Tab-separated table of C-alpha atoms in Angstrom:
chain	number	residue	atom	x	y	z
H	1	UNK	CA	-9.950	-99.430	197.398
H	2	UNK	CA	-9.199	-97.508	200.401
H	3	UNK	CA	-11.995	-97.804	202.981
H	4	UNK	CA	-12.581	-95.148	205.498
H	5	UNK	CA	-13.450	-97.102	208.783
H	6	UNK	CA	-15.380	-94.040	210.296
H	7	UNK	CA	-17.732	-94.237	207.127
H	8	UNK	CA	-18.101	-97.942	207.623
H	9	UNK	CA	-19.264	-97.244	211.314
H	10	UNK	CA	-21.675	-94.631	210.114
H	11	UNK	CA	-22.974	-97.102	207.577
H	12	UNK	CA	-23.544	-99.740	210.272
H	13	UNK	CA	-25.283	-97.317	212.607
H	14	UNK	CA	-27.583	-95.821	209.933
H	15	UNK	CA	-28.469	-99.413	208.966
H	16	UNK	CA	-29.119	-100.347	212.692
H	17	UNK	CA	-31.007	-97.268	213.734
H	18	UNK	CA	-32.916	-96.356	210.430
H	19	UNK	CA	-31.782	-92.777	210.071
H	20	UNK	CA	-28.984	-90.237	210.304
H	21	UNK	CA	-30.028	-88.549	213.607
H	22	UNK	CA	-30.052	-91.605	215.712
H	23	UNK	CA	-26.696	-92.797	214.199
H	24	UNK	CA	-25.162	-89.174	214.638
H	25	UNK	CA	-26.064	-89.354	218.323
H	26	UNK	CA	-24.644	-92.649	218.824
H	27	UNK	CA	-21.453	-91.761	217.100
H	28	UNK	CA	-21.112	-88.207	218.516
H	29	UNK	CA	-21.037	-86.601	215.129
H	30	UNK	CA	-23.642	-84.197	213.367
H	31	UNK	CA	-26.345	-85.551	211.214
H	32	UNK	CA	-24.759	-83.710	208.281
H	33	UNK	CA	-21.507	-85.396	208.838
H	34	UNK	CA	-23.289	-88.819	208.902
H	35	UNK	CA	-24.968	-87.878	205.568
H	36	UNK	CA	-21.720	-86.984	203.921
H	37	UNK	CA	-20.305	-90.303	205.248
H	38	UNK	CA	-23.138	-92.369	203.523
H	39	UNK	CA	-22.757	-90.179	200.357
H	40	UNK	CA	-19.073	-90.616	200.123
H	41	UNK	CA	-19.387	-94.344	200.797
H	42	UNK	CA	-22.027	-94.679	198.025
H	43	UNK	CA	-19.695	-92.826	195.665
H	44	UNK	CA	-16.945	-94.925	196.482
H	45	UNK	CA	-18.892	-98.236	196.238
H	46	UNK	CA	-20.591	-97.140	193.117
H	47	UNK	CA	-24.024	-98.232	194.265
H	48	UNK	CA	-26.975	-96.660	196.281
H	49	UNK	CA	-26.888	-98.292	199.739
H	50	UNK	CA	-29.967	-96.506	201.121
H	51	UNK	CA	-33.494	-95.521	200.038
H	52	UNK	CA	-34.069	-92.126	201.621
H	53	UNK	CA	-37.548	-91.429	203.052
H	54	UNK	CA	-39.014	-88.505	204.928
H	55	UNK	CA	-39.011	-90.749	208.173
H	56	UNK	CA	-35.736	-92.265	207.799
H	57	UNK	CA	-33.313	-94.501	205.768
H	58	UNK	CA	-33.838	-98.072	204.528
H	59	UNK	CA	-31.350	-100.366	203.058
H	60	UNK	CA	-31.451	-101.003	199.398
H	61	UNK	CA	-30.921	-104.678	198.106
H	62	UNK	CA	-27.392	-103.756	197.636
H	63	UNK	CA	-27.075	-102.265	201.042
H	64	UNK	CA	-28.596	-105.371	202.525
H	65	UNK	CA	-25.753	-107.393	200.550
H	66	UNK	CA	-23.045	-104.987	201.696
H	67	UNK	CA	-24.036	-104.978	205.465
H	68	UNK	CA	-22.616	-108.226	206.474
H	69	UNK	CA	-19.296	-107.244	204.738
H	70	UNK	CA	-19.189	-103.975	206.459
H	71	UNK	CA	-19.541	-105.967	209.748
H	72	UNK	CA	-16.759	-108.136	208.732
H	73	UNK	CA	-14.496	-105.113	207.861
H	74	UNK	CA	-15.420	-103.319	211.057
H	75	UNK	CA	-14.532	-106.279	213.107
H	76	UNK	CA	-11.207	-106.609	211.482
H	77	UNK	CA	-10.453	-102.802	212.003
H	78	UNK	CA	-11.449	-103.080	215.627
H	79	UNK	CA	-9.127	-106.111	216.148
H	80	UNK	CA	-6.136	-104.198	214.429
H	81	UNK	CA	-7.035	-101.199	216.898
H	82	UNK	CA	-6.917	-103.267	219.843
H	83	UNK	CA	-3.794	-105.086	218.907
H	84	UNK	CA	-2.134	-101.579	218.140
H	85	UNK	CA	-3.296	-100.409	221.564
H	86	UNK	CA	-1.876	-103.596	223.244
H	87	UNK	CA	1.475	-103.387	221.422
H	88	UNK	CA	2.048	-99.725	222.360
H	89	UNK	CA	2.879	-100.720	225.963
H	90	UNK	CA	3.882	-97.099	226.980
H	91	UNK	CA	1.513	-94.667	228.237
H	92	UNK	CA	0.555	-93.348	224.979
H	93	UNK	CA	-2.205	-93.443	222.286
H	94	UNK	CA	-5.917	-92.675	222.396
H	95	UNK	CA	-8.297	-94.032	224.999
H	96	UNK	CA	-12.038	-93.868	224.078
H	97	UNK	CA	-14.622	-93.763	227.021
H	98	UNK	CA	-18.308	-94.076	226.292
H	99	UNK	CA	-20.752	-92.766	228.871
H	100	UNK	CA	-24.029	-91.059	229.274
H	101	UNK	CA	-24.306	-87.196	229.726
H	102	UNK	CA	-24.146	-87.149	233.563
H	103	UNK	CA	-21.212	-89.532	233.856
H	104	UNK	CA	-19.386	-87.672	230.934
H	105	UNK	CA	-19.797	-84.414	232.815
H	106	UNK	CA	-18.341	-85.961	236.029
H	107	UNK	CA	-15.459	-87.452	234.086
H	108	UNK	CA	-14.617	-84.415	232.079
H	109	UNK	CA	-14.783	-82.273	235.214
H	110	UNK	CA	-12.202	-84.206	236.863
H	111	UNK	CA	-10.065	-85.387	233.762
H	112	UNK	CA	-7.263	-82.814	234.440
H	113	UNK	CA	-5.813	-85.065	237.114
H	114	UNK	CA	-5.655	-88.226	234.702
H	115	UNK	CA	-4.030	-86.010	232.004
H	116	UNK	CA	-1.437	-84.995	234.407
H	117	UNK	CA	-0.612	-88.673	235.052
H	118	UNK	CA	-0.775	-89.641	231.410
H	119	UNK	CA	0.325	-86.553	229.625
H	120	UNK	CA	1.071	-88.492	226.334
H	121	UNK	CA	-2.451	-90.018	226.107
H	122	UNK	CA	-5.311	-88.504	224.210
H	123	UNK	CA	-8.856	-89.069	225.501
H	124	UNK	CA	-12.079	-89.290	223.617
H	125	UNK	CA	-15.277	-89.159	225.827
H	126	UNK	CA	-18.287	-90.180	223.913
H	127	UNK	CA	-21.751	-89.526	225.029
H	128	UNK	CA	-23.802	-92.528	224.513
H	129	UNK	CA	-27.018	-93.776	226.293
H	130	UNK	CA	-27.444	-96.868	224.020
H	131	UNK	CA	-25.214	-99.902	223.374
H	132	UNK	CA	-21.739	-98.970	222.463
H	133	UNK	CA	-19.832	-101.855	220.814
H	134	UNK	CA	-16.388	-102.543	222.408
H	135	UNK	CA	-16.171	-105.478	219.963
H	136	UNK	CA	-16.247	-102.994	217.062
H	137	UNK	CA	-13.868	-100.624	218.906
H	138	UNK	CA	-16.585	-97.989	219.302
H	139	UNK	CA	-14.871	-97.356	222.500
H	140	UNK	CA	-12.320	-98.828	224.746
H	141	UNK	CA	-14.196	-98.461	227.954
H	142	UNK	CA	-17.792	-98.283	228.468
H	143	UNK	CA	-20.041	-97.174	231.334
H	144	UNK	CA	-23.489	-98.787	231.268
H	145	UNK	CA	-26.671	-99.086	233.268
H	146	UNK	CA	-27.208	-102.621	231.923
H	147	UNK	CA	-24.951	-105.720	232.503
H	148	UNK	CA	-24.150	-107.225	229.286
H	149	UNK	CA	-25.132	-110.951	228.726
H	150	UNK	CA	-22.608	-111.748	226.003
H	151	UNK	CA	-19.420	-110.604	224.543
H	152	UNK	CA	-15.606	-110.922	225.480
H	153	UNK	CA	-15.699	-108.031	228.080
H	154	UNK	CA	-14.338	-107.729	231.517
H	155	UNK	CA	-17.089	-106.276	233.911
H	156	UNK	CA	-16.542	-104.088	236.934
H	157	UNK	CA	-19.604	-103.008	239.056
H	158	UNK	CA	-19.643	-99.537	240.339
H	159	UNK	CA	-21.824	-98.215	243.034
H	160	UNK	CA	-25.246	-96.955	241.960
H	161	UNK	CA	-25.511	-93.176	241.552
H	162	UNK	CA	-28.170	-91.706	244.073
H	163	UNK	CA	-30.634	-89.245	242.609
H	164	UNK	CA	-32.997	-86.643	244.050
H	165	UNK	CA	-35.343	-84.027	243.125
H	166	UNK	CA	-34.043	-80.515	242.852
H	167	UNK	CA	-35.278	-77.112	241.945
H	168	UNK	CA	-33.964	-73.590	241.923
H	169	UNK	CA	-34.201	-72.226	245.292
H	170	UNK	CA	-36.529	-69.333	244.240
H	171	UNK	CA	-38.732	-71.671	242.318
H	172	UNK	CA	-38.976	-73.831	245.471
H	173	UNK	CA	-39.769	-70.966	247.591
H	174	UNK	CA	-42.544	-69.791	245.160
H	175	UNK	CA	-43.995	-73.354	244.895
H	176	UNK	CA	-44.466	-74.981	248.347
H	177	UNK	CA	-45.773	-78.065	246.859
H	178	UNK	CA	-42.240	-78.844	245.648
H	179	UNK	CA	-41.733	-79.895	249.187
H	180	UNK	CA	-44.153	-82.824	249.361
H	181	UNK	CA	-45.771	-85.436	247.010
H	182	UNK	CA	-47.957	-82.839	245.639
H	183	UNK	CA	-45.058	-81.750	243.649
H	184	UNK	CA	-45.771	-84.168	240.877
H	185	UNK	CA	-49.005	-82.679	239.670
H	186	UNK	CA	-48.812	-79.075	241.228
H	187	UNK	CA	-45.171	-78.166	239.917
H	188	UNK	CA	-43.509	-77.887	236.429
H	189	UNK	CA	-40.841	-80.514	235.595
H	190	UNK	CA	-37.995	-80.697	233.399
H	191	UNK	CA	-37.367	-84.100	231.798
H	192	UNK	CA	-36.467	-86.051	228.770
H	193	UNK	CA	-38.268	-85.988	225.506
H	194	UNK	CA	-40.138	-89.096	224.165
H	195	UNK	CA	-37.128	-90.476	222.467
H	196	UNK	CA	-35.568	-90.886	225.749
H	197	UNK	CA	-38.464	-92.071	227.785
H	198	UNK	CA	-37.039	-95.515	228.477
H	199	UNK	CA	-34.152	-94.090	230.604
H	200	UNK	CA	-34.533	-95.011	234.368
H	201	UNK	CA	-35.133	-91.359	235.524
H	202	UNK	CA	-37.770	-90.842	232.720
H	203	UNK	CA	-39.614	-94.030	233.805
H	204	UNK	CA	-39.363	-93.088	237.415
H	205	UNK	CA	-41.107	-89.777	236.704
H	206	UNK	CA	-43.781	-91.132	234.293
H	207	UNK	CA	-44.748	-93.649	237.065
H	208	UNK	CA	-45.682	-90.709	239.332
H	209	UNK	CA	-47.010	-88.166	236.991
H	210	UNK	CA	-50.123	-88.309	234.599
H	211	UNK	CA	-48.489	-85.931	232.040
H	212	UNK	CA	-45.242	-85.348	230.453
H	213	UNK	CA	-42.658	-82.961	231.610
H	214	UNK	CA	-43.500	-79.332	230.670
H	215	UNK	CA	-39.973	-78.919	229.495
H	216	UNK	CA	-38.365	-81.781	227.502
H	217	UNK	CA	-34.866	-82.213	226.657
H	218	UNK	CA	-32.721	-84.545	224.668
H	219	UNK	CA	-29.600	-84.079	226.750
H	220	UNK	CA	-29.131	-84.508	230.614
H	221	UNK	CA	-27.130	-81.458	230.719
H	222	UNK	CA	-29.878	-79.374	229.342
H	223	UNK	CA	-32.063	-80.622	232.037
H	224	UNK	CA	-29.531	-79.008	234.382
H	225	UNK	CA	-29.874	-75.751	232.359
H	226	UNK	CA	-33.566	-75.973	232.932
H	227	UNK	CA	-33.056	-76.155	236.556
H	228	UNK	CA	-30.750	-73.211	236.391
H	229	UNK	CA	-33.385	-71.321	234.634
H	230	UNK	CA	-36.041	-71.923	237.275
H	231	UNK	CA	-38.260	-73.792	234.739
H	232	UNK	CA	-39.372	-76.513	237.325
H	233	UNK	CA	-38.342	-79.599	239.095
H	234	UNK	CA	-36.095	-82.443	237.975
H	235	UNK	CA	-34.653	-85.866	239.042
H	236	UNK	CA	-30.821	-85.514	238.644
H	237	UNK	CA	-27.767	-87.141	240.351
H	238	UNK	CA	-27.048	-85.827	243.861
H	239	UNK	CA	-23.263	-85.491	243.005
H	240	UNK	CA	-24.447	-82.876	240.444
H	241	UNK	CA	-27.122	-81.142	242.456
H	242	UNK	CA	-25.154	-80.921	245.743
H	243	UNK	CA	-22.501	-78.712	244.237
H	244	UNK	CA	-24.465	-76.714	241.787
H	245	UNK	CA	-25.057	-73.246	243.343
H	246	UNK	CA	-28.788	-72.030	243.358
H	247	UNK	CA	-30.311	-75.403	243.582
H	248	UNK	CA	-32.289	-76.778	246.460
H	249	UNK	CA	-33.016	-80.581	247.106
H	250	UNK	CA	-36.520	-81.348	247.841
H	251	UNK	CA	-36.463	-85.105	248.238
H	252	UNK	CA	-34.247	-87.659	249.937
H	253	UNK	CA	-31.461	-89.279	247.966
H	254	UNK	CA	-32.773	-92.410	246.216
H	255	UNK	CA	-31.401	-95.189	244.064
H	256	UNK	CA	-34.043	-95.869	241.462
H	257	UNK	CA	-34.464	-99.054	239.270
H	258	UNK	CA	-32.143	-99.224	236.391
H	259	UNK	CA	-29.481	-96.990	238.102
H	260	UNK	CA	-26.951	-99.872	238.473
H	261	UNK	CA	-23.624	-99.033	236.867
H	262	UNK	CA	-21.076	-101.320	235.217
H	263	UNK	CA	-17.824	-100.484	233.798
H	264	UNK	CA	-16.667	-102.579	230.767
H	265	UNK	CA	-13.495	-103.213	229.005
H	266	UNK	CA	-12.730	-105.489	226.001
H	267	UNK	CA	-10.906	-108.598	227.095
H	268	UNK	CA	-8.066	-107.841	224.667
H	269	UNK	CA	-7.408	-104.473	226.412
H	270	UNK	CA	-7.649	-105.547	230.142
H	271	UNK	CA	-3.912	-105.737	230.725
H	272	UNK	CA	-2.945	-102.767	228.509
H	273	UNK	CA	-1.300	-100.297	231.019
H	274	UNK	CA	-2.856	-97.053	229.810
H	275	UNK	CA	-6.380	-98.685	229.808
H	276	UNK	CA	-5.832	-100.253	233.083
H	277	UNK	CA	-4.775	-96.887	234.733
H	278	UNK	CA	-7.757	-95.222	233.025
H	279	UNK	CA	-10.068	-97.867	234.440
H	280	UNK	CA	-8.810	-97.518	237.971
H	281	UNK	CA	-8.979	-93.565	237.805
H	282	UNK	CA	-12.654	-93.809	236.546
H	283	UNK	CA	-13.549	-96.148	239.481
H	284	UNK	CA	-11.703	-93.988	242.004
H	285	UNK	CA	-12.906	-90.743	240.669
H	286	UNK	CA	-16.636	-92.001	240.407
H	287	UNK	CA	-16.673	-93.252	243.930
H	288	UNK	CA	-15.160	-90.002	245.451
H	289	UNK	CA	-17.908	-87.995	243.500
H	290	UNK	CA	-20.608	-90.337	244.920
H	291	UNK	CA	-19.290	-89.102	248.432
H	292	UNK	CA	-20.707	-85.735	247.572
H	293	UNK	CA	-24.270	-87.350	248.077
H	294	UNK	CA	-25.952	-86.028	251.360
H	295	UNK	CA	-27.461	-88.728	253.641
């Protein structure tokens, strides 16, 4: 039987997260694609692996038996992928980078310079707020706000990303409260929806405000769209806000709890030239972008 490794990853993610939407966000695919992966896997396996409910998916008894086997197969596939990358040696192949929305935007904005250095390499940038498994080869390089406490990974700490409160210039001009602490109750805010309420910037806002943001988004870049549209204030990285025309900063730059940043690489890939060059480029690019922050 020929297994599709992508289908196995989808199976694991749906099992872990209890539904198609969460798994799709984690894997960077659509919910419809995730559903097709599960259906194809069930047809191939000849068994129903999930019970479908209005509020999510639950493993059947067969699915529960299949799960550890899927983990084993995924682990083997990941080891093979890492070995393939390590044996290539030359600057070629695919490098997968997992990062949150803001960091993905920063990296993609600057990626042309890396592509000029590594023209034979393909890059996959995965938007991932949650845990991305390097052991399962979900990514080769991961940028995270939490330092892992286990796993065979090499860790490199990067400077924290300063943030500040911004609004569109005309919104600020029309709402003087934006310039002082009255902004939290007297101004409209653009922020994350409830599903992302545990993110550091969402926690920062909820600690200062009695109500949820008037405009709620599931992507950081949509928060930027809301600022551009004059919908209110938002806490965003200074390296984004300072170069975005039409926005006005109304607070001092700050480093909030949970804004620490670590770059992780699986131990098996630490000496692979193309991975090492990408890691060095990410660190240099990120630090250079942080220098845009005003004092």
